Amino acid sequence: MKRTKIKICGLFRSADIEYANEVQPDYAGFILTPGFRRSISREQALQLRRKLNREIPAVGVFVDAPCEEVVDYLKKGIIQMAQLHGRETEKEILYIKAAAGKPVLKAVKVQDRKDVEAWLGSAADYLVFDGGTGSGRTFDWRLLEGISEDYFLAGGLNPGNLKEALALRPYAVDLSSGVETEGVKDRAKMQAVVELVRNHFRLNE
C-alpha cells in the first residue's frame, strides 16, 4: 500500500525546525505572504531553510503573490516547491513551472463538488483541497469521492480525525493548527501525527 505523505505547515520558529528535523515529515511549509499569523519574512525563510534537514523539501505558501516573487524563491533554493493559495490562474501556474522548473501546488477551497471538478486536470503538480485559507476547518470529504488524481488534503486535520482522512488515500495530509498548542507547534503532537500516519500504513501493508 502506497503511504500517504505528511506535510506540516506554518513553521515559523527555530524550535519548529528542530521538531521537524526530529520527526521527519515529508514536507515542511512556510507562509511567505504577509498578514497571516504564521507569516515569515524572506530572511527568516532563508535562515529556517538552512536549519531544516536538506532531505525535507520546503514548501512556500503564497496568496496572490507576484509570479516573479514566487519564481525567485524557487530559483534561489529558499523553497523547493510553491503552494499557491489565492486566486492564481492556470496561466500563472504554467508560467511559474516553466520559469522555475520546480513543482507547483494549487490550493482549492472546497465548498461543493464544482470547486473540485473545476481544477481537475490542472497543470499544477498537485491540488491541495482545503476548507479555506488557513481556516483550520474541515469540509465535506465526500465531495472528493472518485477523484483519481493525487492530492493533498488540508483543513482542520488533527490526530482525532486523521485515520478517517487516511481512508480517502490522499497523496498527502497537510496539518498546521492540528499539531499546535496555544498557537505554536507542539513537538509531541507532531510526533504523534507522524507516527500515526506511518503506523497506519505499516499495519495495512
mmCIF file of C-alpha atoms in Angstrom:
data_model
loop_
_atom_site.group_PDB
_atom_site.id
_atom_site.type_symbol
_atom_site.label_atom_id
_atom_site.label_comp_id
_atom_site.label_asym_id
_atom_site.label_seq_id
_atom_site.Cartn_x
_atom_site.Cartn_y
_atom_site.Cartn_z
ATOM 1 C CA MET A 1 0.000 0.000 0.000
ATOM 2 C CA LYS A 2 1.367 3.390 -1.016
ATOM 3 C CA ARG A 3 1.913 5.515 2.098
ATOM 4 C CA THR A 4 0.273 8.904 2.387
ATOM 5 C CA LYS A 5 2.882 11.598 2.874
ATOM 6 C CA ILE A 6 2.848 14.230 5.622
ATOM 7 C CA LYS A 7 3.216 17.996 5.303
ATOM 8 C CA ILE A 8 3.499 20.129 8.412
ATOM 9 C CA CYS A 9 2.839 23.739 7.526
ATOM 10 C CA GLY A 10 3.227 27.094 9.218
ATOM 11 C CA LEU A 11 6.698 26.604 10.679
ATOM 12 C CA PHE A 12 7.993 29.948 11.900
ATOM 13 C CA ARG A 13 10.326 29.363 14.870
ATOM 14 C CA SER A 14 13.736 27.737 15.190
ATOM 15 C CA ALA A 15 12.103 25.281 17.584
ATOM 16 C CA ASP A 16 9.632 24.290 14.848
ATOM 17 C CA ILE A 17 12.546 23.350 12.620
ATOM 18 C CA GLU A 18 14.163 21.345 15.409
ATOM 19 C CA TYR A 19 10.917 19.405 15.850
ATOM 20 C CA ALA A 20 10.611 18.842 12.099
ATOM 21 C CA ASN A 21 14.181 17.573 11.859
ATOM 22 C CA GLU A 22 13.386 15.150 14.651
ATOM 23 C CA VAL A 23 10.049 13.785 13.439
ATOM 24 C CA GLN A 24 10.869 13.937 9.712
ATOM 25 C CA PRO A 25 7.678 14.914 7.885
ATOM 26 C CA ASP A 26 7.825 14.582 4.098
ATOM 27 C CA TYR A 27 7.328 18.335 3.578
ATOM 28 C CA ALA A 28 7.714 21.474 5.689
ATOM 29 C CA GLY A 29 5.648 24.561 4.919
ATOM 30 C CA PHE A 30 6.495 28.261 5.276
ATOM 31 C CA ILE A 31 3.868 31.018 4.945
ATOM 32 C CA LEU A 32 5.570 33.600 2.741
ATOM 33 C CA THR A 33 2.763 36.109 2.201
ATOM 34 C CA PRO A 34 2.500 38.797 4.922
ATOM 35 C CA GLY A 35 -0.585 39.237 7.051
ATOM 36 C CA PHE A 36 -1.097 35.753 8.453
ATOM 37 C CA ARG A 37 -0.326 34.676 11.994
ATOM 38 C CA ARG A 38 2.428 32.309 10.913
ATOM 39 C CA SER A 39 3.867 34.527 8.137
ATOM 40 C CA ILE A 40 7.634 34.824 7.946
ATOM 41 C CA SER A 41 9.906 37.175 6.028
ATOM 42 C CA ARG A 42 12.256 36.207 3.243
ATOM 43 C CA GLU A 43 15.222 36.433 5.606
ATOM 44 C CA GLN A 44 13.502 34.242 8.188
ATOM 45 C CA ALA A 45 12.655 31.713 5.486
ATOM 46 C CA LEU A 46 16.283 31.616 4.379
ATOM 47 C CA GLN A 47 17.506 31.069 7.933
ATOM 48 C CA LEU A 48 14.933 28.347 8.644
ATOM 49 C CA ARG A 49 15.679 26.581 5.351
ATOM 50 C CA ARG A 50 19.361 26.454 6.300
ATOM 51 C CA LYS A 51 18.456 24.778 9.610
ATOM 52 C CA LEU A 52 15.956 22.364 8.077
ATOM 53 C CA ASN A 53 17.190 18.906 7.124
ATOM 54 C CA ARG A 54 18.192 19.084 3.455
ATOM 55 C CA GLU A 55 16.174 15.948 2.743
ATOM 56 C CA ILE A 56 12.901 17.673 3.699
ATOM 57 C CA PRO A 57 11.553 19.869 0.879
ATOM 58 C CA ALA A 58 10.399 23.316 1.982
ATOM 59 C CA VAL A 59 7.046 24.382 0.515
ATOM 60 C CA GLY A 60 6.442 28.120 0.270
ATOM 61 C CA VAL A 61 2.813 29.163 0.651
ATOM 62 C CA PHE A 62 1.810 32.287 -1.279
ATOM 63 C CA VAL A 63 -1.510 34.139 -1.540
ATOM 64 C CA ASP A 64 -1.842 36.197 -4.740
ATOM 65 C CA ALA A 65 1.882 36.977 -4.796
ATOM 66 C CA PRO A 66 3.539 38.245 -7.995
ATOM 67 C CA CYS A 67 4.731 35.332 -10.106
ATOM 68 C CA GLU A 68 8.282 36.682 -10.215
ATOM 69 C CA GLU A 69 8.456 36.680 -6.428
ATOM 70 C CA VAL A 70 7.452 33.013 -6.314
ATOM 71 C CA VAL A 71 9.938 32.147 -9.064
ATOM 72 C CA ASP A 72 12.742 33.967 -7.241
ATOM 73 C CA TYR A 73 12.167 31.997 -4.033
ATOM 74 C CA LEU A 74 12.283 28.767 -6.032
ATOM 75 C CA LYS A 75 15.316 29.642 -8.139
ATOM 76 C CA LYS A 76 17.334 30.682 -5.100
ATOM 77 C CA GLY A 77 16.559 27.420 -3.299
ATOM 78 C CA ILE A 78 14.865 29.051 -0.313
ATOM 79 C CA ILE A 79 11.955 26.722 -1.086
ATOM 80 C CA GLN A 80 11.741 23.634 -3.268
ATOM 81 C CA MET A 81 8.012 23.792 -4.040
ATOM 82 C CA ALA A 82 5.443 26.591 -4.263
ATOM 83 C CA GLN A 83 1.876 26.360 -2.963
ATOM 84 C CA LEU A 84 -0.489 28.947 -4.426
ATOM 85 C CA HIS A 85 -3.338 29.682 -2.052
ATOM 86 C CA GLY A 86 -5.112 32.615 -3.668
ATOM 87 C CA ARG A 87 -6.843 33.381 -6.953
ATOM 88 C CA GLU A 88 -3.957 32.319 -9.136
ATOM 89 C CA THR A 89 -4.831 31.231 -12.658
ATOM 90 C CA GLU A 90 -3.788 28.265 -14.746
ATOM 91 C CA LYS A 91 -1.696 30.651 -16.833
ATOM 92 C CA GLU A 92 0.237 31.747 -13.736
ATOM 93 C CA ILE A 93 0.792 28.136 -12.678
ATOM 94 C CA LEU A 94 2.219 27.316 -16.099
ATOM 95 C CA TYR A 95 4.454 30.403 -16.031
ATOM 96 C CA ILE A 96 5.912 29.606 -12.589
ATOM 97 C CA LYS A 97 6.560 25.977 -13.521
ATOM 98 C CA ALA A 98 8.276 26.952 -16.764
ATOM 99 C CA ALA A 99 10.333 29.766 -15.231
ATOM 100 C CA ALA A 100 11.477 27.929 -12.102
ATOM 101 C CA GLY A 101 11.375 24.276 -13.153
ATOM 102 C CA LYS A 102 10.047 23.302 -9.735
ATOM 103 C CA PRO A 103 6.772 21.739 -8.537
ATOM 104 C CA VAL A 104 3.729 23.940 -8.014
ATOM 105 C CA LEU A 105 0.760 23.106 -5.788
ATOM 106 C CA LYS A 106 -2.600 24.848 -6.150
ATOM 107 C CA ALA A 107 -4.905 25.132 -3.169
ATOM 108 C CA VAL A 108 -8.630 24.816 -3.843
ATOM 109 C CA LYS A 109 -11.225 25.973 -1.330
ATOM 110 C CA VAL A 110 -13.875 23.273 -1.421
ATOM 111 C CA GLN A 111 -17.487 24.226 -0.793
ATOM 112 C CA ASP A 112 -19.149 21.966 -3.333
ATOM 113 C CA ARG A 113 -18.254 19.386 -5.970
ATOM 114 C CA LYS A 114 -17.954 22.050 -8.657
ATOM 115 C CA ASP A 115 -14.984 23.546 -6.821
ATOM 116 C CA VAL A 116 -13.217 20.194 -7.050
ATOM 117 C CA GLU A 117 -14.089 19.449 -10.665
ATOM 118 C CA ALA A 118 -13.110 22.921 -11.869
ATOM 119 C CA TRP A 119 -9.450 22.193 -11.108
ATOM 120 C CA LEU A 120 -9.141 18.561 -12.139
ATOM 121 C CA GLY A 121 -6.607 18.300 -14.942
ATOM 122 C CA SER A 122 -4.776 21.445 -13.815
ATOM 123 C CA ALA A 123 -1.138 21.922 -14.760
ATOM 124 C CA ALA A 124 -0.367 22.113 -11.035
ATOM 125 C CA ASP A 125 1.690 19.156 -9.871
ATOM 126 C CA TYR A 126 -0.747 18.635 -7.012
ATOM 127 C CA LEU A 127 -4.021 20.160 -5.894
ATOM 128 C CA VAL A 128 -4.496 20.947 -2.205
ATOM 129 C CA PHE A 129 -8.137 20.526 -1.255
ATOM 130 C CA ASP A 130 -8.815 22.732 1.758
ATOM 131 C CA GLY A 131 -11.672 24.200 3.760
ATOM 132 C CA GLY A 132 -10.230 27.714 3.383
ATOM 133 C CA THR A 133 -7.046 29.753 3.608
ATOM 134 C CA GLY A 134 -5.666 28.603 6.920
ATOM 135 C CA SER A 135 -9.147 28.377 8.397
ATOM 136 C CA GLY A 136 -8.448 25.214 10.362
ATOM 137 C CA ARG A 137 -11.853 23.880 9.313
ATOM 138 C CA THR A 138 -12.660 20.621 7.595
ATOM 139 C CA PHE A 139 -15.002 20.368 4.631
ATOM 140 C CA ASP A 140 -17.272 17.567 3.463
ATOM 141 C CA TRP A 141 -14.752 14.967 2.337
ATOM 142 C CA ARG A 142 -17.476 13.095 0.454
ATOM 143 C CA LEU A 143 -17.002 15.767 -2.223
ATOM 144 C CA LEU A 144 -13.715 14.067 -3.115
ATOM 145 C CA GLU A 145 -15.238 10.678 -3.891
ATOM 146 C CA GLY A 146 -13.993 9.163 -7.126
ATOM 147 C CA ILE A 147 -11.016 11.521 -7.517
ATOM 148 C CA SER A 148 -8.167 9.560 -9.092
ATOM 149 C CA GLU A 149 -5.584 12.351 -9.184
ATOM 150 C CA ASP A 150 -3.035 12.620 -6.382
ATOM 151 C CA TYR A 151 -3.914 15.445 -3.999
ATOM 152 C CA PHE A 152 -3.056 16.966 -0.636
ATOM 153 C CA LEU A 153 -5.856 17.020 1.937
ATOM 154 C CA ALA A 154 -5.843 20.057 4.228
ATOM 155 C CA GLY A 155 -8.099 21.946 6.594
ATOM 156 C CA GLY A 156 -8.839 21.020 10.185
ATOM 157 C CA LEU A 157 -6.786 17.832 10.259
ATOM 158 C CA ASN A 158 -5.709 16.656 13.709
ATOM 159 C CA PRO A 159 -4.883 13.381 15.492
ATOM 160 C CA GLY A 160 -8.588 12.833 16.155
ATOM 161 C CA ASN A 161 -9.720 12.727 12.515
ATOM 162 C CA LEU A 162 -6.547 11.629 10.764
ATOM 163 C CA LYS A 163 -7.459 7.945 10.417
ATOM 164 C CA GLU A 164 -10.679 8.940 8.689
ATOM 165 C CA ALA A 165 -8.677 11.218 6.396
ATOM 166 C CA LEU A 166 -6.228 8.426 5.549
ATOM 167 C CA ALA A 167 -9.121 6.227 4.444
ATOM 168 C CA LEU A 168 -9.520 8.633 1.497
ATOM 169 C CA ARG A 169 -6.000 7.695 0.367
ATOM 170 C CA PRO A 170 -4.789 11.238 -0.342
ATOM 171 C CA TYR A 171 -1.289 11.654 -1.678
ATOM 172 C CA ALA A 172 -0.508 13.739 1.407
ATOM 173 C CA VAL A 173 -2.124 15.165 4.517
ATOM 174 C CA ASP A 174 -1.359 18.791 5.370
ATOM 175 C CA LEU A 175 -1.507 19.876 9.016
ATOM 176 C CA SER A 176 -0.817 23.118 10.852
ATOM 177 C CA SER A 177 -3.077 24.099 13.752
ATOM 178 C CA GLY A 178 -3.778 20.397 14.370
ATOM 179 C CA VAL A 179 -0.223 19.965 15.657
ATOM 180 C CA GLU A 180 -0.179 23.134 17.773
ATOM 181 C CA THR A 181 -0.840 24.008 21.391
ATOM 182 C CA GLU A 182 -1.711 27.631 22.207
ATOM 183 C CA GLY A 183 -0.746 28.730 18.717
ATOM 184 C CA VAL A 184 2.695 27.168 18.397
ATOM 185 C CA LYS A 185 3.915 23.847 17.109
ATOM 186 C CA ASP A 186 3.834 21.089 19.700
ATOM 187 C CA ARG A 187 6.633 18.518 19.426
ATOM 188 C CA ALA A 188 4.557 15.734 20.961
ATOM 189 C CA LYS A 189 1.631 16.361 18.599
ATOM 190 C CA MET A 190 3.924 16.463 15.586
ATOM 191 C CA GLN A 191 5.498 13.189 16.666
ATOM 192 C CA ALA A 192 2.085 11.603 17.277
ATOM 193 C CA VAL A 193 0.795 12.581 13.838
ATOM 194 C CA VAL A 194 3.858 11.287 12.004
ATOM 195 C CA GLU A 195 3.756 8.008 13.922
ATOM 196 C CA LEU A 196 0.010 7.642 13.382
ATOM 197 C CA VAL A 197 0.305 8.023 9.621
ATOM 198 C CA ARG A 198 3.322 5.773 9.223
ATOM 199 C CA ASN A 199 1.986 3.092 11.573
ATOM 200 C CA HIS A 200 -1.334 3.114 9.748
ATOM 201 C CA PHE A 201 0.384 2.032 6.548
ATOM 202 C CA ARG A 202 2.704 -0.441 8.212
ATOM 203 C CA LEU A 203 -0.312 -2.211 9.733
ATOM 204 C CA ASN A 204 -2.138 -2.251 6.397
ATOM 205 C CA GLU A 205 0.706 -3.446 4.186
#
